[in-house]
Short mmCIF file of N, CA and C in Angstrom, two decimals:
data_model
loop_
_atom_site.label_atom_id
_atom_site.label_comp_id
_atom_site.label_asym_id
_atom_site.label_seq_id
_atom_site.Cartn_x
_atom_site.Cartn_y
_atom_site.Cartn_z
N UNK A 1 164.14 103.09 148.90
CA UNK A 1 165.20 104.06 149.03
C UNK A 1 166.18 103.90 147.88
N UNK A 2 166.53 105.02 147.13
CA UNK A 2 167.27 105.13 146.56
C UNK A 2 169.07 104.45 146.92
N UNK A 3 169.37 103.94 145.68
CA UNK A 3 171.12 103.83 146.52
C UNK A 3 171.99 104.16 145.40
N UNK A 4 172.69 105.12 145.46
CA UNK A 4 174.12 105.25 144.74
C UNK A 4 175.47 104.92 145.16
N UNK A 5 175.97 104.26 143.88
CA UNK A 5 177.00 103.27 143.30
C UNK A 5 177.94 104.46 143.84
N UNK A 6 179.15 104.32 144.64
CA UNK A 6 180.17 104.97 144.63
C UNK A 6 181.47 104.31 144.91
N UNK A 7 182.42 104.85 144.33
CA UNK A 7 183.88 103.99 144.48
C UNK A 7 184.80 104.83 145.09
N UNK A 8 185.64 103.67 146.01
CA UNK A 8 186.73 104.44 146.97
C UNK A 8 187.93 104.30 146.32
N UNK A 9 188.77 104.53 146.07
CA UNK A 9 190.02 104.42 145.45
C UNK A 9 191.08 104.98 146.33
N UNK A 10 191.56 103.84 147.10
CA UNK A 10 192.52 103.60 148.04
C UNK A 10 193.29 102.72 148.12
N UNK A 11 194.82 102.42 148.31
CA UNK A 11 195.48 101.34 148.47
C UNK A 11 195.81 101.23 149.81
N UNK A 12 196.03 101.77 150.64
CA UNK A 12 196.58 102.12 152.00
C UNK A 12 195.87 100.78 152.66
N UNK A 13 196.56 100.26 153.34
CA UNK A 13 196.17 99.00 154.38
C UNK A 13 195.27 99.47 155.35
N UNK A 14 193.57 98.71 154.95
CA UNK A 14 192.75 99.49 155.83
C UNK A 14 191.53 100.37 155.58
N UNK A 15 192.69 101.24 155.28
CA UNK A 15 192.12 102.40 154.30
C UNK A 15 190.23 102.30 154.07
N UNK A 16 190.68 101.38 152.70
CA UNK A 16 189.28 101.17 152.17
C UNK A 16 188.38 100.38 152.92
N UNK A 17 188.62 99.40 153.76
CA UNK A 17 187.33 98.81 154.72
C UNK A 17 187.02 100.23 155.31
N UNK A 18 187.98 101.17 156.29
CA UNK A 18 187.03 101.90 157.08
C UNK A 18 186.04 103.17 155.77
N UNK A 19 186.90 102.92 154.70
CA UNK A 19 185.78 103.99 153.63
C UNK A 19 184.33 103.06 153.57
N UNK A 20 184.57 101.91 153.13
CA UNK A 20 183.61 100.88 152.74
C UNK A 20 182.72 101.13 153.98
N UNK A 21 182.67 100.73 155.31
CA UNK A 21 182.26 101.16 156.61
C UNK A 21 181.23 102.02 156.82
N UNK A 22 181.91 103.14 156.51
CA UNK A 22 181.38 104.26 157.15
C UNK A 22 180.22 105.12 156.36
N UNK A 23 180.19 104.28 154.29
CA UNK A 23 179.31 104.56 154.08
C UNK A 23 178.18 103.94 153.74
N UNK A 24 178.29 102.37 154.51
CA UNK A 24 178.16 101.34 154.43
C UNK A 24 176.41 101.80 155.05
N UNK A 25 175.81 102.80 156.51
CA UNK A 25 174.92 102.49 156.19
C UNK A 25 173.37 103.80 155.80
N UNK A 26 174.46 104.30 154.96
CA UNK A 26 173.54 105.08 154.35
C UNK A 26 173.49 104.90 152.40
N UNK A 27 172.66 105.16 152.42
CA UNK A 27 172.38 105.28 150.96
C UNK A 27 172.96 105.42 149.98
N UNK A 28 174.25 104.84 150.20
CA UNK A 28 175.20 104.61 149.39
C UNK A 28 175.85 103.14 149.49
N UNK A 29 176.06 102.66 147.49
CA UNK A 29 176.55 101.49 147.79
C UNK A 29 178.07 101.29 147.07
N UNK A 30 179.09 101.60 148.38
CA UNK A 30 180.35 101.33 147.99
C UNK A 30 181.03 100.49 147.14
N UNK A 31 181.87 100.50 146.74
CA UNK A 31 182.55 99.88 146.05
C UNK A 31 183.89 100.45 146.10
N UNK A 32 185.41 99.07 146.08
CA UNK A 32 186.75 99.96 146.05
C UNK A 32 187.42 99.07 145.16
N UNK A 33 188.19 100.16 144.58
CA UNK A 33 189.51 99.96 143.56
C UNK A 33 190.41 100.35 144.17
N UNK A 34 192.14 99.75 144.58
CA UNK A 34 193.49 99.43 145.22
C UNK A 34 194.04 99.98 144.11
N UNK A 35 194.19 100.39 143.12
CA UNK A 35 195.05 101.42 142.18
C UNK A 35 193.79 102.46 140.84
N UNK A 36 195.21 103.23 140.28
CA UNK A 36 194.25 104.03 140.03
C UNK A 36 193.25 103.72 138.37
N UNK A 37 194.60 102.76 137.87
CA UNK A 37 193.89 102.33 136.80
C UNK A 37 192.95 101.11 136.48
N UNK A 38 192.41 100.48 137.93
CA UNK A 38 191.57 99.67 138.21
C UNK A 38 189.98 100.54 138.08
N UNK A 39 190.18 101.61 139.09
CA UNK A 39 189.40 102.29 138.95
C UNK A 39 188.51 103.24 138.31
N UNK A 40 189.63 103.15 137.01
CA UNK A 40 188.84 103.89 135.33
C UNK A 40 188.43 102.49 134.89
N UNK A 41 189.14 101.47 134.73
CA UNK A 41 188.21 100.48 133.87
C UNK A 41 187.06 100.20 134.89
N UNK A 42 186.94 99.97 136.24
CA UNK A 42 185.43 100.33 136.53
C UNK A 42 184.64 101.16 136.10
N UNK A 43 185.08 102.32 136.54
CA UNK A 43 184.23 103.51 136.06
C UNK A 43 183.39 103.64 134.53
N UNK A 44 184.45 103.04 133.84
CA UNK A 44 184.27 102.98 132.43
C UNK A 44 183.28 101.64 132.12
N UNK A 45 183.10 100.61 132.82
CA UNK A 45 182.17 99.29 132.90
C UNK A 45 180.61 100.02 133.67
N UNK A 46 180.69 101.04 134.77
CA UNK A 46 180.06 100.88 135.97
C UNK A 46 179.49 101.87 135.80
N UNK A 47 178.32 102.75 135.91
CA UNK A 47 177.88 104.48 135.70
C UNK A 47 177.96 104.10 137.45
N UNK A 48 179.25 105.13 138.26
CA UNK A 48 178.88 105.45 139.78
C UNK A 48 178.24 106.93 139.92
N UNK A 49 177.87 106.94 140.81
CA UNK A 49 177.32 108.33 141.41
C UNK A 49 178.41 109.82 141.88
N UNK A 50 179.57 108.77 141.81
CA UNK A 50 180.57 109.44 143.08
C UNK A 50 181.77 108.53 142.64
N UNK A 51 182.92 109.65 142.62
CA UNK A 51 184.27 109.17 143.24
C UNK A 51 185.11 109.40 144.21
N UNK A 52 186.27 108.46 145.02
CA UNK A 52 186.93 109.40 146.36
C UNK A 52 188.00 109.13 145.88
N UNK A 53 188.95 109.50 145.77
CA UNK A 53 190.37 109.01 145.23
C UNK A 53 191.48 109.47 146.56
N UNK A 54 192.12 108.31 146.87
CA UNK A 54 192.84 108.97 147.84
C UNK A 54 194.23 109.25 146.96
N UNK A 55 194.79 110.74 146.90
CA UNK A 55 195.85 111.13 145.84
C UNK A 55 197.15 110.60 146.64
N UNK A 56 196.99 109.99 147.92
CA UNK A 56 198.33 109.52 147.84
C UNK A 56 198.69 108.06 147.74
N UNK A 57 197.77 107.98 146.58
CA UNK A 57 198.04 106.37 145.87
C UNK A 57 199.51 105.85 145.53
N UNK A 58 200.11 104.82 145.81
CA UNK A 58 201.31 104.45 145.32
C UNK A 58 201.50 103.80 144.10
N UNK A 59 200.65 103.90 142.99
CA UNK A 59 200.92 103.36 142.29
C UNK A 59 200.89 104.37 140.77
N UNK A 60 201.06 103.34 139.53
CA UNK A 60 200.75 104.42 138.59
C UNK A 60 199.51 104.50 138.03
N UNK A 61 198.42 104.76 137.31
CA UNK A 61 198.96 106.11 137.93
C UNK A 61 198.31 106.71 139.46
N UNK A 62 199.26 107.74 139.53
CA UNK A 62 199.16 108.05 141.18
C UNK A 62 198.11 108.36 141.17
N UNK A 63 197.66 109.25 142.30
CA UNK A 63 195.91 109.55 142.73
C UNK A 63 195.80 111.17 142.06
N UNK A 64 196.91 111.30 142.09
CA UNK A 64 196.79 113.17 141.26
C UNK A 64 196.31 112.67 140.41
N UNK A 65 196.78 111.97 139.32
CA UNK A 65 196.60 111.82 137.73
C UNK A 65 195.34 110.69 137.67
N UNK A 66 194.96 110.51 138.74
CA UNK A 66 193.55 109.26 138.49
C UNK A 66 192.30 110.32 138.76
N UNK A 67 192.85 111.24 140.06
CA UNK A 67 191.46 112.34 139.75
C UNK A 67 191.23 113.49 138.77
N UNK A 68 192.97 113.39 138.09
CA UNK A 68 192.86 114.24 136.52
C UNK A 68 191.84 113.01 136.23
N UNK A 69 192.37 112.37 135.65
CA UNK A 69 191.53 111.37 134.43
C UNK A 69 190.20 111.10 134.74
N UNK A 70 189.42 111.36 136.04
CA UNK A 70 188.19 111.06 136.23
C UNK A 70 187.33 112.34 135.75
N UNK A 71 188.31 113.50 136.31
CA UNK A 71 187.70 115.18 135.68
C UNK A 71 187.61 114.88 134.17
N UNK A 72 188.62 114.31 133.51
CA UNK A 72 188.55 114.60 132.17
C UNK A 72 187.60 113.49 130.94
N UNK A 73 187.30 112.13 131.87
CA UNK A 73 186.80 111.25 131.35
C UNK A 73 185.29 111.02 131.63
N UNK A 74 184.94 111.63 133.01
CA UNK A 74 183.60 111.25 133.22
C UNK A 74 183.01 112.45 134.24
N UNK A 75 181.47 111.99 133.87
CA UNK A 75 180.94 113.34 134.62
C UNK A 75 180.54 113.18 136.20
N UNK A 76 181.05 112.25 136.71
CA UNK A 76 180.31 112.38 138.29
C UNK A 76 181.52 112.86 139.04
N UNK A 77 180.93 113.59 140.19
CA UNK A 77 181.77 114.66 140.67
C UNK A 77 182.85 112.97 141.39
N UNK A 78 184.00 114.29 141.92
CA UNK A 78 184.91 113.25 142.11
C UNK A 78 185.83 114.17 143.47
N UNK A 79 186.29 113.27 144.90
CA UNK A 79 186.55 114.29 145.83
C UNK A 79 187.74 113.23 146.26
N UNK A 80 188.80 114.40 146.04
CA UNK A 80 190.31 114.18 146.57
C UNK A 80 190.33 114.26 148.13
N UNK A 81 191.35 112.80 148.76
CA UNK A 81 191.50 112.63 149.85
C UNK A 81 192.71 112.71 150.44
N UNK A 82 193.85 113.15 151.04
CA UNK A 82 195.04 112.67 151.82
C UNK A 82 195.64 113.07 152.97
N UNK A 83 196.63 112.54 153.17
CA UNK A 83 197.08 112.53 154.69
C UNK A 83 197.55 113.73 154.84
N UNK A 84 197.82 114.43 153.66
CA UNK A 84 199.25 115.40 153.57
C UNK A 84 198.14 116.65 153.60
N UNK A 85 198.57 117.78 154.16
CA UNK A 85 197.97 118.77 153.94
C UNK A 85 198.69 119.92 153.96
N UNK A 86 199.71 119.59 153.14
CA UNK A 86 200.99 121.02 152.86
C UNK A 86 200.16 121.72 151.57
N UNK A 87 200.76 122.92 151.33
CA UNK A 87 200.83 123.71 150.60
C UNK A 87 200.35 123.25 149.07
N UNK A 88 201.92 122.33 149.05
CA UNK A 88 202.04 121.50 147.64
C UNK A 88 201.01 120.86 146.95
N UNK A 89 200.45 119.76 148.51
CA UNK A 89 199.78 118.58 147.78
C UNK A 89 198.28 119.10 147.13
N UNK A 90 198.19 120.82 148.37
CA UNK A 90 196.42 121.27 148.24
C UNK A 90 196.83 121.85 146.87
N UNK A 91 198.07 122.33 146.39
CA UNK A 91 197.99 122.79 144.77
C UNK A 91 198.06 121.79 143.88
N UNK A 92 198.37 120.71 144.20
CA UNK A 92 199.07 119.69 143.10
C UNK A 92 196.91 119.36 143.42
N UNK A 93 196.41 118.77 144.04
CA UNK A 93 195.13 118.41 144.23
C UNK A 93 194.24 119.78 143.34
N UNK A 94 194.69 120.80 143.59
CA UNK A 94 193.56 121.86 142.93
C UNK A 94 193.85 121.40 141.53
N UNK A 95 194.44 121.32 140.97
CA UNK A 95 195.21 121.49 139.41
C UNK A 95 194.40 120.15 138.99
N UNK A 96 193.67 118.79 139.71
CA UNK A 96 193.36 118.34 139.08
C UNK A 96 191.90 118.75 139.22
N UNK A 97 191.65 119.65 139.40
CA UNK A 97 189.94 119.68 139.41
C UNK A 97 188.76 118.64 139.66
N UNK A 98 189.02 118.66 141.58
CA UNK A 98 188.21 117.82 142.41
C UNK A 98 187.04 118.59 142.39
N UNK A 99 186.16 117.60 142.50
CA UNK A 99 184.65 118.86 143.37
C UNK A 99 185.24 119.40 144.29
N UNK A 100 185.96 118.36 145.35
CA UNK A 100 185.68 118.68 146.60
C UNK A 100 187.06 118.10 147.08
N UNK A 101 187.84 118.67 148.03
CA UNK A 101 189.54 118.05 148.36
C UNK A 101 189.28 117.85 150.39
N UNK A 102 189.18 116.87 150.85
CA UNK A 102 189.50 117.02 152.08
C UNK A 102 191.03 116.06 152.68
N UNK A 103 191.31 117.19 153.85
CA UNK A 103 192.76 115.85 153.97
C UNK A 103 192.36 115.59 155.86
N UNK A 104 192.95 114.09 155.70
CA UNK A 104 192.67 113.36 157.16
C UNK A 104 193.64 113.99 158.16
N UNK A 105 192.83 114.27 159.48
CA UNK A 105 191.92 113.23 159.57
C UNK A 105 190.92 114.51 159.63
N UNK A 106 189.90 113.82 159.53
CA UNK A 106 188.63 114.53 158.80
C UNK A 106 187.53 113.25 159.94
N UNK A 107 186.14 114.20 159.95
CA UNK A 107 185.29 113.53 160.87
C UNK A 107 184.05 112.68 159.51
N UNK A 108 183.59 111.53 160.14
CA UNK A 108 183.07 110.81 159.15
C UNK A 108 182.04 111.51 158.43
N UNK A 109 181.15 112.27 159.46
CA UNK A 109 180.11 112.77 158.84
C UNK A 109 180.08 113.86 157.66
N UNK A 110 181.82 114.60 157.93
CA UNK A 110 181.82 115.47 156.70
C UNK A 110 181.68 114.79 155.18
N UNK A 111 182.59 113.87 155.45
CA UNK A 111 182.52 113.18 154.36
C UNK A 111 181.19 112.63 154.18
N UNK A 112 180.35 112.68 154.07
CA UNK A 112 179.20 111.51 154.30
C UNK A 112 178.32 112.71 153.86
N UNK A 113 178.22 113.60 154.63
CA UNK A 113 177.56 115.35 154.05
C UNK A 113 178.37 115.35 152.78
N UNK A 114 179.27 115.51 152.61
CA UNK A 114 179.90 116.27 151.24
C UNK A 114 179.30 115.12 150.03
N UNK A 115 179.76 114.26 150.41
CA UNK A 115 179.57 113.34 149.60
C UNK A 115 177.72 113.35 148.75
N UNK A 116 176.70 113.42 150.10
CA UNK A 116 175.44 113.47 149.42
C UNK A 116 174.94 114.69 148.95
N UNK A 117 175.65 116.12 149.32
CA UNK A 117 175.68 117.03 148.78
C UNK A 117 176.00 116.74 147.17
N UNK A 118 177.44 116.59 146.90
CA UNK A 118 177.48 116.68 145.47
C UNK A 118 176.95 115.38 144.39
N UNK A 119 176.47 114.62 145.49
CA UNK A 119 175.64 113.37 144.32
C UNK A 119 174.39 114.09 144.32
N UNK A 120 173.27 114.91 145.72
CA UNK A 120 172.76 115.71 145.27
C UNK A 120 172.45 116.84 143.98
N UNK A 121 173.76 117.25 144.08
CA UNK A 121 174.11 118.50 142.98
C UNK A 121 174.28 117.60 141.54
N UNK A 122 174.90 117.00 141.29
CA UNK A 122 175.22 116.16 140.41
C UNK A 122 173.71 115.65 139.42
N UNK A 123 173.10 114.82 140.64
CA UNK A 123 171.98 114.42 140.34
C UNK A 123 170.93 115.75 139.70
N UNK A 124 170.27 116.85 140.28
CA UNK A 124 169.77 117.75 139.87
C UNK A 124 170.67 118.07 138.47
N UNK A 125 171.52 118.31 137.88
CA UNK A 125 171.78 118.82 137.29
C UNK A 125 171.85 118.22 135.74
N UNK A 126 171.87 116.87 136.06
CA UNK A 126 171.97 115.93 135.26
C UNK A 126 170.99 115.08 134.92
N UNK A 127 169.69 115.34 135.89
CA UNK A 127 168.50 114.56 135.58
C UNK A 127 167.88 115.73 134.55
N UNK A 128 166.50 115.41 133.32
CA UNK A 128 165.78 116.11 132.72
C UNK A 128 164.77 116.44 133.44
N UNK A 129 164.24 117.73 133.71
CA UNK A 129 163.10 118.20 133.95
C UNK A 129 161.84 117.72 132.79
N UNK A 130 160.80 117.64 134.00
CA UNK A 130 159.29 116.88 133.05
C UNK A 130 159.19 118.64 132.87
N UNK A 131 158.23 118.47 131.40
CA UNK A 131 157.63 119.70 131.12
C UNK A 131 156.40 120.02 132.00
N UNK A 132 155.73 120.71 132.30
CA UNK A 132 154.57 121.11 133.27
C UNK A 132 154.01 121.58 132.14
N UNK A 133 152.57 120.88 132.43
CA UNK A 133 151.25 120.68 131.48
C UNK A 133 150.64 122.06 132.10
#
C-alpha cells in the first residue's frame, strides 16, 4: 500500500495529536509542525503529498501567510483549517489560495475524503503518462 507524507500545521494544545490520530490509520503518513515557519523548512527538506495549515496559528508567520507561502513555494495542494467561520477569516483564507478551506468543527471523514481526493488530483496530474505502444 501506498503511503503519503502529509503535514499538519497546528499549534493549538491537542490540536495536532487528534490531526495525527485520525489520519493515523489510513494511508497517510502524518507528520506536524507547531509554527508556520517550521513547516516550510520541512516542506522544503521533505517532498509531502499534502498540507493542513490551521490559519489560526499564533505565531509568525501566522497560518494566513504560511498557506500564502505554501501556494507560492510548492506544488502540493494545501487545505486551510479554523475555528472561525466569519465572513472575514473565509476571505482572508480565500486570498491565500487553499485547495480546499474547511472550518471546525467539521466530521473526520470529510477531512480524510478531501484530503485523498486532492492527493488523488494532485497525484494524476503530476505523475507522467507511459506512452501506449
Amino acid at each position: 500500500m501506498t503511503s503519503y507524507p502529509i503535514l499538519l500545521v497546528e499549534d493549538a494544545f491537542g490540536s495536532p495529536d487528534f490531526l495525527r490520530t485520525l489520519f493515523l490509520p489510513g494511508p497517510f503518513a502524518p507528520d506536524a509542525a507547531r509554527s508556520g515557519l517550521e513547516a516550510l523548512r520541512r516542506a522544503n527538506d521533505h517532498p509531502y503529498s499534502l498540507v493542513i495549515v490551521d490559519v489560526d496559528l499564533q505565531c509568525e508567520p501566522d497560518g494566513f501567510e504560511t498557506l500564502e507561502w505554501f501556494g507560492r513555494l510548492f506544488t502540493m495542494p494545501a487545505i486551510g483549517i479554523s475555528r472561525q467561520g466569519d465572513a472575514d477569516t473565509r476571505l482572508r483564507a480565500a486570498r491565500a489560495f487553499p485547495s480546499a478551506f474547511l472550518t471546525w468543527p467539521f466530521e473526520g471523514h470529510e477531512l480524510l475524503e478531501l484530503a485523498a481526493h486532492l492527493v488523488a488530483r494532485h497525484q494524476a496530474a503530476t505523475t507522467p503518462r507511459s506512452e501506449e505502444h
